[in-house]
XYZ file of C-alpha atoms in Angstrom:
105
model
C 0.961 -8.789 17.871
C -1.345 -6.295 16.219
C -4.420 -5.437 18.290
C -7.643 -3.822 17.100
C -10.019 -2.315 19.660
C -13.561 -2.038 18.356
C -16.936 -0.761 19.475
C -20.187 -0.469 17.600
C -21.151 3.031 16.499
C -24.501 4.515 15.595
C -25.371 5.084 11.942
C -27.073 8.433 11.354
C -28.655 9.878 8.190
C -25.424 11.752 7.315
C -23.489 8.461 7.481
C -25.953 6.855 5.074
C -25.758 9.796 2.669
C -21.954 9.941 2.800
C -21.573 6.206 2.178
C -24.044 6.382 -0.711
C -21.798 8.973 -2.328
C -18.582 7.078 -1.541
C -19.474 3.444 -2.278
C -22.864 3.666 -3.972
C -25.056 2.406 -1.138
C -25.915 3.372 2.435
C -24.221 1.606 5.334
C -26.300 -0.267 7.885
C -23.518 -0.844 10.415
C -20.658 1.248 11.760
C -17.723 0.385 14.017
C -15.173 2.628 15.702
C -11.734 1.005 15.681
C -8.278 1.917 16.927
C -5.248 -0.062 15.839
C -2.116 -0.858 17.801
C 0.521 -2.312 15.501
C 3.560 -4.199 16.761
C 6.705 -2.104 16.511
C 4.773 1.045 15.616
C 2.167 1.719 18.301
C -1.150 3.394 17.622
C -1.702 3.991 13.910
C -4.080 6.217 11.937
C -5.523 3.328 9.931
C -4.987 -0.332 9.110
C -6.770 -1.818 6.116
C -6.025 -5.360 7.221
C -7.362 -4.618 10.698
C -10.507 -2.944 9.334
C -11.088 -5.984 7.135
C -10.549 -8.316 10.096
C -13.049 -6.435 12.259
C -15.717 -6.568 9.539
C -14.918 -10.195 8.660
C -15.335 -11.271 12.270
C -18.775 -9.661 12.401
C -19.759 -11.182 9.032
C -18.644 -14.667 10.105
C -20.426 -14.559 13.466
C -23.651 -13.372 11.833
C -23.624 -10.151 13.857
C -24.000 -8.112 10.650
C -25.132 -8.866 7.098
C -22.637 -9.418 4.281
C -25.034 -7.710 1.860
C -24.096 -4.140 2.790
C -20.951 -2.064 3.051
C -19.853 -1.606 6.675
C -18.383 1.670 7.924
C -15.147 1.415 9.903
C -14.157 4.664 11.611
C -10.431 4.858 12.364
C -8.426 7.863 13.579
C -7.380 8.611 9.991
C -10.933 8.670 8.606
C -13.628 6.274 7.453
C -13.067 3.027 5.597
C -15.731 0.835 4.034
C -15.647 -2.962 3.948
C -17.864 -5.448 2.103
C -17.823 -9.208 1.584
C -21.023 -10.055 -0.280
C -19.869 -13.630 -0.959
C -17.999 -15.574 1.725
C -16.045 -17.369 -1.016
C -14.674 -14.105 -2.435
C -12.061 -11.650 -1.085
C -13.101 -8.769 1.141
C -13.473 -5.400 -0.589
C -12.013 -2.301 1.086
C -12.751 1.274 0.030
C -11.746 4.629 1.420
C -9.632 7.698 0.836
C -5.876 7.567 0.471
C -3.539 10.461 1.147
C 0.190 10.963 1.387
C 1.206 11.372 5.043
C 4.964 10.926 5.055
C 8.022 11.476 2.901
C 11.554 10.440 3.801
C 14.952 9.330 2.615
C 16.997 6.375 3.871
C 20.639 5.772 3.128
C 21.720 2.172 2.720
């Protein structure tokens, strides 16, 4: 299984300013998440896991769907939004190349 450990973080003024620059609006909620993926172990980030964490909190009414949510993972910050429960979740964040390799078949 894949497991995502989550705890609520505190949003500070720098978080609001940074999210305004990144996704166009300040975040109201922030979660710190680490991901353990089957066959891999701890990973730097998992978009599906970040989306699942936010979705759970949207569905339970713990946080509002109206705002982007910050998800801090070891690899950096991701943002998740789902303004309409009938629409797909939106995920935003930086992407960078972290590995290069060759496999012979």
